[in-house]
Tab-separated table of C-alpha atoms in Angstrom:
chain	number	residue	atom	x	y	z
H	9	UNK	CA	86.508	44.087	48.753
H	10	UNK	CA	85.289	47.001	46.953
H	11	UNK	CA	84.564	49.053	50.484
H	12	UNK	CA	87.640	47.865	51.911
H	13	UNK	CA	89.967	48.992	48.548
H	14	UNK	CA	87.332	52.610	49.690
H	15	UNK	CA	88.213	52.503	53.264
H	16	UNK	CA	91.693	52.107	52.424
H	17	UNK	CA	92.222	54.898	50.147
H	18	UNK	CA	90.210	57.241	52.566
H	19	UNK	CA	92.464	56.259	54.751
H	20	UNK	CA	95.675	56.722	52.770
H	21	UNK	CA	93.685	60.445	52.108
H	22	UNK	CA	93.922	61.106	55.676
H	23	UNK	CA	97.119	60.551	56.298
H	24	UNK	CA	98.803	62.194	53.455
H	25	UNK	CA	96.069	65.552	54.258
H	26	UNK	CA	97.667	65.167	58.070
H	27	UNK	CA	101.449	64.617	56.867
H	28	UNK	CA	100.853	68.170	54.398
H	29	UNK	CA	99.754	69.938	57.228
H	30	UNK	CA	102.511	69.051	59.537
H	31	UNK	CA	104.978	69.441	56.696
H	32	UNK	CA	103.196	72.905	56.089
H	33	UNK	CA	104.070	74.296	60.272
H	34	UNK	CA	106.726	77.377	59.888
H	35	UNK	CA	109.799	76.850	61.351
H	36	UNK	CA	109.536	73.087	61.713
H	37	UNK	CA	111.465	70.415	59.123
H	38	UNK	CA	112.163	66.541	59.551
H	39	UNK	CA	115.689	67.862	60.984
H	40	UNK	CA	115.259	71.370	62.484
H	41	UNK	CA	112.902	74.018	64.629
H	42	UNK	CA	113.553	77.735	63.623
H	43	UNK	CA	112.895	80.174	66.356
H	44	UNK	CA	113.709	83.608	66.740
H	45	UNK	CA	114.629	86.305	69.517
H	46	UNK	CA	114.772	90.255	69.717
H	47	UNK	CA	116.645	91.490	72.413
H	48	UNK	CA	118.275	94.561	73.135
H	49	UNK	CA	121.918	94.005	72.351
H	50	UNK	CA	123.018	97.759	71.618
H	51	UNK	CA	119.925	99.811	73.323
H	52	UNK	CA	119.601	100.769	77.358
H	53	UNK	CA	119.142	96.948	78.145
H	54	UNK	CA	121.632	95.697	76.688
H	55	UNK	CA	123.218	94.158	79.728
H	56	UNK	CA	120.076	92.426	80.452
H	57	UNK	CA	119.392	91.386	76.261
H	58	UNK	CA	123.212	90.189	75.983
H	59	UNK	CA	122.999	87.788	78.961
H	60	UNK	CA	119.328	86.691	78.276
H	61	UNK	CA	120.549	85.718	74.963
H	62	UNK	CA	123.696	84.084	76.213
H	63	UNK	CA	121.205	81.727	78.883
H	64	UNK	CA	119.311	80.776	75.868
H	65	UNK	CA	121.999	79.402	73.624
H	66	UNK	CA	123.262	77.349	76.800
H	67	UNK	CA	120.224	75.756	76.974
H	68	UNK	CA	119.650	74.955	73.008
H	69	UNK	CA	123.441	73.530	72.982
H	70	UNK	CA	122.917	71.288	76.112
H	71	UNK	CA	119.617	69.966	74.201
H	72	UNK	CA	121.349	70.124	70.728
H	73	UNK	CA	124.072	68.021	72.270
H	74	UNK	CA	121.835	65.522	73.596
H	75	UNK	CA	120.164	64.954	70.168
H	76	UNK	CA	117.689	67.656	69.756
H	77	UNK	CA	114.221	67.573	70.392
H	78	UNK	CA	112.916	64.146	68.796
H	79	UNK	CA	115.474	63.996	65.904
H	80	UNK	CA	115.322	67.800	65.423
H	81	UNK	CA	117.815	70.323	66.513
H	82	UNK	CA	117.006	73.613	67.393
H	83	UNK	CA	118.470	76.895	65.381
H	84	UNK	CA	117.775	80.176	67.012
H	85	UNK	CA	117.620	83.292	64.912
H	86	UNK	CA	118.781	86.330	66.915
H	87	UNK	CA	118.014	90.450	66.042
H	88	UNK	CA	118.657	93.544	68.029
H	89	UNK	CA	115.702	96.120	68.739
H	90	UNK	CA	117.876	98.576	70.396
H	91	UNK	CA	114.659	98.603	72.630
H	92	UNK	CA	113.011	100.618	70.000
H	93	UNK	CA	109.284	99.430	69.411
H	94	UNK	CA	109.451	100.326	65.628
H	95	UNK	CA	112.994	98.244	65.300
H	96	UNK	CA	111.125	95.221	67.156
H	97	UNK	CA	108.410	95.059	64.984
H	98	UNK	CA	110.540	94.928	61.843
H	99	UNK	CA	112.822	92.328	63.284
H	100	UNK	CA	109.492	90.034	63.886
H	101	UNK	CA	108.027	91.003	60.577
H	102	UNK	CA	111.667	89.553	59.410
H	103	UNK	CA	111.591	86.721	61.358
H	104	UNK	CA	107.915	85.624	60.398
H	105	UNK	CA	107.234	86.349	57.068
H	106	UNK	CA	111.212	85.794	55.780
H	107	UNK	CA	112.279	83.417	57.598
H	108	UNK	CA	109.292	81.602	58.940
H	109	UNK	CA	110.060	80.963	62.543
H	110	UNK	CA	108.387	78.840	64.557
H	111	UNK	CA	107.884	80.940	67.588
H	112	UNK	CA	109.314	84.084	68.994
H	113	UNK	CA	111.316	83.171	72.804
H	114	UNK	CA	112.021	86.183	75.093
H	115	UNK	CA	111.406	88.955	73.137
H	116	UNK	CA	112.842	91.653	75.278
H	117	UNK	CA	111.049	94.603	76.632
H	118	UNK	CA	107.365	95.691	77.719
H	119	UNK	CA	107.191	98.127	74.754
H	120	UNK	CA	108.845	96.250	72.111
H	121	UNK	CA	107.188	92.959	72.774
H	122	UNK	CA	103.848	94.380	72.954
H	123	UNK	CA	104.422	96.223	69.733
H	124	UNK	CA	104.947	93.177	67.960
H	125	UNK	CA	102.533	91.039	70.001
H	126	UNK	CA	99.629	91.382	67.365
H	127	UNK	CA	102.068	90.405	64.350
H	128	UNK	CA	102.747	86.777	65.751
H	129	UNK	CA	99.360	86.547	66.872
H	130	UNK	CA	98.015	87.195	63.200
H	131	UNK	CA	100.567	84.890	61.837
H	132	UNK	CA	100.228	82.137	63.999
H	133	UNK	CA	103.484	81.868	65.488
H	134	UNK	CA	103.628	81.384	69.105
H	135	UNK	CA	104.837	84.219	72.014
H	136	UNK	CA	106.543	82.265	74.593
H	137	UNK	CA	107.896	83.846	77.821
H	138	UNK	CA	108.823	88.136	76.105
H	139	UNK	CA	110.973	89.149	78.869
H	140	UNK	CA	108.709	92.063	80.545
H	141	UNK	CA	106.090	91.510	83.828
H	142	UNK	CA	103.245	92.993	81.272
H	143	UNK	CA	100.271	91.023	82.458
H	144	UNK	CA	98.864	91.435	78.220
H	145	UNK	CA	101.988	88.510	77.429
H	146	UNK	CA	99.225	85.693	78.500
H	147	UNK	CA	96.054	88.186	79.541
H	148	UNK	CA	93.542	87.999	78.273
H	149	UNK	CA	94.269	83.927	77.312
H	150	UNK	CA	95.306	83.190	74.016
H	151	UNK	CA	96.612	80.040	72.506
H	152	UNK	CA	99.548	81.590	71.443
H	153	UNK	CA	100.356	83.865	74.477
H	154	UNK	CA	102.465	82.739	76.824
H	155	UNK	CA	103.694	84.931	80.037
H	156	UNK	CA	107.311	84.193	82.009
H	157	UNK	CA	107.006	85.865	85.755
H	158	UNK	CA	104.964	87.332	88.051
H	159	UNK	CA	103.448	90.923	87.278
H	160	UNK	CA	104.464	93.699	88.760
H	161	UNK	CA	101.052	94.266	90.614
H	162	UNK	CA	100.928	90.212	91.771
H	163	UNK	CA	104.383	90.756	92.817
H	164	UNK	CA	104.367	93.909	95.005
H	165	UNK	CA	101.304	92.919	96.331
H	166	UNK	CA	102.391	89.488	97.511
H	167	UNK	CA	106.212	90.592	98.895
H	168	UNK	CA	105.569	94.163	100.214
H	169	UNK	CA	102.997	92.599	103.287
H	170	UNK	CA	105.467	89.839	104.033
H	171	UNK	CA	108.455	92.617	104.155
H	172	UNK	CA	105.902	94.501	106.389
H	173	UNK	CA	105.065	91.541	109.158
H	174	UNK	CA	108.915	90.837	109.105
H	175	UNK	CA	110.141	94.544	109.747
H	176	UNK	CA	106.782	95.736	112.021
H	177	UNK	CA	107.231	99.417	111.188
H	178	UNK	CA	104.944	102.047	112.567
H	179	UNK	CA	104.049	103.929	109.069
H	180	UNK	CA	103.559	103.052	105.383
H	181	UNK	CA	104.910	105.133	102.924
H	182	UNK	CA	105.808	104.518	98.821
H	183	UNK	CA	107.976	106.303	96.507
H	184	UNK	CA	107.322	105.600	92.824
H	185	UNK	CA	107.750	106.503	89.501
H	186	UNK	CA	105.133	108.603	87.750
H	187	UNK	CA	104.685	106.427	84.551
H	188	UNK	CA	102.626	103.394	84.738
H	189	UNK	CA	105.609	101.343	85.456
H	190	UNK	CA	105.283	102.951	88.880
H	191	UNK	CA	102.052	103.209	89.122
H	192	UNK	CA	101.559	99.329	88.501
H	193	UNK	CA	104.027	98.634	92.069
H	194	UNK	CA	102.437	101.355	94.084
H	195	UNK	CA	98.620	99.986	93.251
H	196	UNK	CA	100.717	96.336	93.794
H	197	UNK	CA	102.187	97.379	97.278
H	198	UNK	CA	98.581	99.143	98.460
H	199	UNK	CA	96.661	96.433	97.948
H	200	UNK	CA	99.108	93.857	99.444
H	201	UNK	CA	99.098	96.202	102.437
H	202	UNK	CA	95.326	96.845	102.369
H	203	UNK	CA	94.582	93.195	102.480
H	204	UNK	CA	96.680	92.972	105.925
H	205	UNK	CA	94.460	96.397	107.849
H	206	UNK	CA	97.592	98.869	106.811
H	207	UNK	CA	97.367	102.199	104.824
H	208	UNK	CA	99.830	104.114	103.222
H	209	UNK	CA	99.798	107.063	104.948
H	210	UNK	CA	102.597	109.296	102.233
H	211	UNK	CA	103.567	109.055	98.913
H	212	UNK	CA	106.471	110.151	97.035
H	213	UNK	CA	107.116	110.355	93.056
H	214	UNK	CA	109.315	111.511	90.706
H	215	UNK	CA	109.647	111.621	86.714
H	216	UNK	CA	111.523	108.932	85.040
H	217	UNK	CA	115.107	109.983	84.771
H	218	UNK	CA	115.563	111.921	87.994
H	219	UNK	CA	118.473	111.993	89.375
H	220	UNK	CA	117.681	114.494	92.013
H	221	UNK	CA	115.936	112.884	95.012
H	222	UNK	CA	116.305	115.529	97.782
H	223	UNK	CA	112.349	116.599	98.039
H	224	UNK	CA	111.181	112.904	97.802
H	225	UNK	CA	113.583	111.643	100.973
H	226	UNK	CA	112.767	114.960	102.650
H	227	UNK	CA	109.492	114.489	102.484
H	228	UNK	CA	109.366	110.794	103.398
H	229	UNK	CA	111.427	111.270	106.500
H	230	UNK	CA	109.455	114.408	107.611
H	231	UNK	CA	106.034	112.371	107.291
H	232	UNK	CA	108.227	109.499	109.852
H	233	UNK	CA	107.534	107.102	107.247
H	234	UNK	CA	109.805	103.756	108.828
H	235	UNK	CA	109.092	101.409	105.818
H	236	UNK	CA	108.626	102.558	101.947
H	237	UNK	CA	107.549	100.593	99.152
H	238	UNK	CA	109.543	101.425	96.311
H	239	UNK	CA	108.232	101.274	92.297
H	240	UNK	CA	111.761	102.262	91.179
H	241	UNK	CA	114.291	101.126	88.650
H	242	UNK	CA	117.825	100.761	88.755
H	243	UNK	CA	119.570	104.286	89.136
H	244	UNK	CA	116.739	105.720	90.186
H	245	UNK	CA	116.746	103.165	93.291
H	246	UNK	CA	120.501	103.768	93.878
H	247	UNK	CA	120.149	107.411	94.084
H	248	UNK	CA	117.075	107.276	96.221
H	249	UNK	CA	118.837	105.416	98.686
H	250	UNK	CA	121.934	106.872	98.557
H	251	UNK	CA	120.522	110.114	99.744
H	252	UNK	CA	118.492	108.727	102.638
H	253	UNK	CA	121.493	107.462	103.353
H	254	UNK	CA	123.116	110.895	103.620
H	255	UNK	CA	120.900	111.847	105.484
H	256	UNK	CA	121.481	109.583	108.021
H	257	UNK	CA	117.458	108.149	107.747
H	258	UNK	CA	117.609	104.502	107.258
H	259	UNK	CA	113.760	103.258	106.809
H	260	UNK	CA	112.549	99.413	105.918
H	261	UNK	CA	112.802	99.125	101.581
H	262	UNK	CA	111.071	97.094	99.543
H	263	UNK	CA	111.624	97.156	95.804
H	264	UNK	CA	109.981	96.069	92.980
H	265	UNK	CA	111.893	92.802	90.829
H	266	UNK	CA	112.869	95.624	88.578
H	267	UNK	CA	115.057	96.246	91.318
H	268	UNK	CA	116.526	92.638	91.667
H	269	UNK	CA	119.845	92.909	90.056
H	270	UNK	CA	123.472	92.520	91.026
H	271	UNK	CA	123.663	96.217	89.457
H	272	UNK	CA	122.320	97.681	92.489
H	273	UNK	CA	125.235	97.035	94.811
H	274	UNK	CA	127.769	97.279	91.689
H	275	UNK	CA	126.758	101.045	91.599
H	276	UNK	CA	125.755	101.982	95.423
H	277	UNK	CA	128.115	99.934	96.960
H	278	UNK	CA	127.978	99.156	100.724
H	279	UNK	CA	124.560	101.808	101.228
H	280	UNK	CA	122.299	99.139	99.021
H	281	UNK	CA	122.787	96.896	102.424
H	282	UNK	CA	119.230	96.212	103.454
H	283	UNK	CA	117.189	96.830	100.577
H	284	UNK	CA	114.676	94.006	100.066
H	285	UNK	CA	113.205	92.751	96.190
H	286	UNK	CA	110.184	90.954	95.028
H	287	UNK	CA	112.060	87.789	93.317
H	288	UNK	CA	112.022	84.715	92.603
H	289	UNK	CA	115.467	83.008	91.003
H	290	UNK	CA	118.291	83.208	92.736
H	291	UNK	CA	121.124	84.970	91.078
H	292	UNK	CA	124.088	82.491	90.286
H	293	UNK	CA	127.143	83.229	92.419
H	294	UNK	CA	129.946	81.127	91.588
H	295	UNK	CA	130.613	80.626	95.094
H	296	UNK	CA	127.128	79.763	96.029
H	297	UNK	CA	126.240	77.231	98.574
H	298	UNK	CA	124.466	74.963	96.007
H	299	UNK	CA	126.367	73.185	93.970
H	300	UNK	CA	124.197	72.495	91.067
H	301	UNK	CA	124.251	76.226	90.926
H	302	UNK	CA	127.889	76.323	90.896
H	303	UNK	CA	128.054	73.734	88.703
H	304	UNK	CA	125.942	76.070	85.921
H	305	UNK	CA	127.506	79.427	86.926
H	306	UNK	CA	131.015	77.593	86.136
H	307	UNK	CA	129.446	76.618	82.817
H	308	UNK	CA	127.996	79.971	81.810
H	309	UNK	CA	131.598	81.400	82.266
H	310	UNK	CA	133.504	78.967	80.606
H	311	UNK	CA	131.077	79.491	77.287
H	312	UNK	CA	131.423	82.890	77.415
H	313	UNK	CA	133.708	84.510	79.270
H	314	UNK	CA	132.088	86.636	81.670
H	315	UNK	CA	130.375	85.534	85.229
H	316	UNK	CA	126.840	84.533	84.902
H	317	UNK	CA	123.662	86.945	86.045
H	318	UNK	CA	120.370	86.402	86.834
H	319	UNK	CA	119.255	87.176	83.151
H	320	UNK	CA	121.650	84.268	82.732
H	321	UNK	CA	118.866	82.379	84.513
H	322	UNK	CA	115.830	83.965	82.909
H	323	UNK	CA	117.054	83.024	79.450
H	324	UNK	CA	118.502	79.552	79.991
H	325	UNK	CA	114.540	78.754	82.394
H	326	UNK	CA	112.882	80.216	79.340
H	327	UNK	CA	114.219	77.945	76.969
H	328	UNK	CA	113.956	74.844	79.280
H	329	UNK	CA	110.430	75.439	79.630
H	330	UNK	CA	109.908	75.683	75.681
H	331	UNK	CA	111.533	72.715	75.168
H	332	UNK	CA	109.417	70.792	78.376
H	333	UNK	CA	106.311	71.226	75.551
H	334	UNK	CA	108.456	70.373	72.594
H	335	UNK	CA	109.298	67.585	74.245
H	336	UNK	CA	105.835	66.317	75.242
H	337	UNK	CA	104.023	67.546	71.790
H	338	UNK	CA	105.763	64.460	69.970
H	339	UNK	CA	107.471	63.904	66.927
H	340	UNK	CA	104.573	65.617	64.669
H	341	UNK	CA	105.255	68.929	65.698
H	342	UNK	CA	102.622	71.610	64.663
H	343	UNK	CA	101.595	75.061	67.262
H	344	UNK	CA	98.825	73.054	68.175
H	345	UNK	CA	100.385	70.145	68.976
H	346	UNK	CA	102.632	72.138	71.421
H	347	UNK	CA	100.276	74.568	72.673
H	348	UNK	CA	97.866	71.259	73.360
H	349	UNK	CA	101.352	69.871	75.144
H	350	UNK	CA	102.363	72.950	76.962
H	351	UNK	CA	98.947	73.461	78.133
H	352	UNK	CA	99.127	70.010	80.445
H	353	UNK	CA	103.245	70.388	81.229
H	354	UNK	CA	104.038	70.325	84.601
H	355	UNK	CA	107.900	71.607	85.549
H	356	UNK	CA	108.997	71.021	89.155
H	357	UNK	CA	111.030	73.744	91.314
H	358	UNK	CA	114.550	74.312	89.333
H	359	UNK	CA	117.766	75.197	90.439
H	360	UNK	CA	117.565	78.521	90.679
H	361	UNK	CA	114.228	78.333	93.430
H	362	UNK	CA	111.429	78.773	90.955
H	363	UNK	CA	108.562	77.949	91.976
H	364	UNK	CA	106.470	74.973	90.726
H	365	UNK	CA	104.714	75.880	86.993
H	366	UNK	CA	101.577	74.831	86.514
H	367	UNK	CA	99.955	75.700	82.967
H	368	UNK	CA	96.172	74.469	81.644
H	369	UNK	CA	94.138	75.685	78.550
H	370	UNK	CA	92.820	78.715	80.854
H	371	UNK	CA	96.501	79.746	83.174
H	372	UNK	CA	99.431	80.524	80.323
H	373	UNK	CA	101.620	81.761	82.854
H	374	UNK	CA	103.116	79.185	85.465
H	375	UNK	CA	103.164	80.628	88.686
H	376	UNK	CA	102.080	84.243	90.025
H	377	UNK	CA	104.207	83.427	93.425
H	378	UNK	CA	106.749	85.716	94.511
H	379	UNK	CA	109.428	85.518	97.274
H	380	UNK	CA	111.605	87.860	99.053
H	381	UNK	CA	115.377	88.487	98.742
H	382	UNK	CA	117.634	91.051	100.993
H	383	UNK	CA	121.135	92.713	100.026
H	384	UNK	CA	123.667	91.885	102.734
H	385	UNK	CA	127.120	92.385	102.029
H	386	UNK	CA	126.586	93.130	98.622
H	387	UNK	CA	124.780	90.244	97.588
H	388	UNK	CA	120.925	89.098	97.331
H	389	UNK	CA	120.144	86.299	99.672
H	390	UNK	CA	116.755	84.998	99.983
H	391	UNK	CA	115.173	85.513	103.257
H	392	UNK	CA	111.423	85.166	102.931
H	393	UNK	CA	110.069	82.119	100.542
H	394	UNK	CA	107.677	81.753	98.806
H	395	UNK	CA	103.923	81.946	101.205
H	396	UNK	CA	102.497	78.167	101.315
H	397	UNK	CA	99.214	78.802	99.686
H	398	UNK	CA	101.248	80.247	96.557
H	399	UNK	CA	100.279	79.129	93.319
């Protein structure tokens, strides 16, 4: 009796040390999960902050509306960075030592999130998905580091030979931007091409913020370069093009996913026709041919007024891929617990065309696989998926 009234009480010992330390996880109450987000909601990606945010609270009210995550709902706290590193980190300091979130979801921006990477790390609070192709959000592996897509190297370097066997151009050539941004798609596209026998014979660069791409096309047609691998952004595509285009020289483009935006064709207009982008969601037309696509763009609108994007997406797959481990850590929610559930969660293709995600205690980032999407009319359309041995 006596070792059974021991056994007992060891046990009772056990469980209440195991309830204290559940009780004890940030962010996480018998009725509630705090997390927290920085975007940019007033800085130069602002577009891209204000609809990742918006994808992300239509993904927490679907789940809050089905009953939460095992009893719990989920409360997202929300602060603007402006993009600025310094603003980040004091928004995360906020969030983690104020308000004790649980983790930190999309934190917008390469800069910014890795600015406040090593607060969360040192506070135990989990990085899930920071909206940026930075390889450093899951590499080197950490328990708490957890990437979203495809790096910009992986990416280039997968799409830019596929591009390549489609269009069967005589020459090579790349125009990039001289910051590592640029540098990161060039080395991408040059090994991608390397792999398949081809060289690139010229190069072209600029400085970020050019506006002023006469030299760089003149060059690039007088080397008789027929297909260009571009590590450009947004204007600096769209001006690019534009003057090859006035120039009547019309070679085979293939852009980085920085590049994969409806905001290309909103400010070239018809001359964006043909450009190709590393990518893998499809953006959300309300017209588009699948109707569980429709279905969501309809929804996106109706809850806030404005025509979904394909940060839309991003945000609303982020958040449905945090709550896949919420859902299969259990009741007794701790970081461990999830990052011991996300680490065997396996998430099928969505709607949007992502690929299958994969994750295990040594791959925090689902899938490297890229695919290929082309501007016709004005809009992306996907016209070379993803290569069968992608993973």
């Amino acid at each position: 009796m006596k070792l059974i009234r021991t056994l007992t009480m060891l046990t009772a010992v056990c469980a209440v040390a195991s309830q204290s330390a559940w009780a004890q996880t940030k962010g996480v109450t018998k009725d509630q999960i705090v997390i927290g987000t920085v975007q940019d909601l007033s800085g130069p990606l602002a577009p891209y902050g204000k609809d990742t945010l918006d994808g992300m609270k239509l993904r927490i009210a679907e789940i809050n509306e089905q009953g939460g995550v095992h009893g719990r709902k989920i409360k997202l706290l929300v602060e603007d960075s402006g993009y600025d590193p310094k603003r980040a980190v004091l928004a995360t300091q906020k969030m983690v030592e104020q308000q004790g979130i649980f983790a930190m979801i999309a934190l917008m921006g390469s800069a910014p999130a890795m600015a406040a990477m090593p607060l969360l790390m040192d506070a135990n609070v989990i990085s899930f998905s920071p909206m940026t192709n930075a390889r450093e959000t899951f590499d080197p592996v950490h328990k708490l580091k957890w990437g979203f897509s495809t790096p910009y190297f992986d990416g280039m370097k997968s799409t830019v030979p596929m591009v390549y066997k489609t269009a069967k151009p005589a020459k090579a050539c790349a125009l990039y931007q001289d910051d590592e941004y640029g540098l990161e798609n060039f080395r991408g596209a040059e090994a991608g091409l390397k792999a398949i026998g081809v060289e690139i014979a010229e190069k072209a660069t600029y400085k970020r913020g050019a506006t002023d791409f006469t030299s760089q096309v003149a060059r690039l047609k007088g080397a008789n370069c027929d297909f260009i691998a571009m590590g450009t952004l947004i204007r600096e595509t769209v001006g690019a093009i534009s003057e090859m285009r006035k120039t009547g020289y019309n070679p085979t483009l293939v852009g980085a996913s920085g590049t994969y935006t409806d905001l290309i064709p909103k400010l070239g207009g018809k001359g964006m026709d043909g450009l190709y982008a590393d990518m893998f969601a499809q953006i959300p037309y309300l017209d588009d041919a699948s109707q569980p696509v429709r279905f969501w763009a309809s929804k996106y609108k109706t809850m806030f007024d404005r025509e979904a994007t394909v940060f839309g997406a991003y945000g609303y797959m982020i958040m449905d891929r945090f709550n896949a481990g919420l859902q299969k850590a259990g009741p007794k929610l701790t970081t461990d617990s999830w990052v011991k559930a996300m680490e065997s969660v396996v998430i099928e293709s969505d709607i949007f065309g992502s690929p299958r995600l994969t994750f295990g205690p040594t791959k925090h980032i689902g899938s490297l696989a890229s695919r290929v999407s082309q501007l016709q009319n004005g809009r992306w359309k996907v016209v070379i998926d993803y290569p069968k041995d992608a993973k």
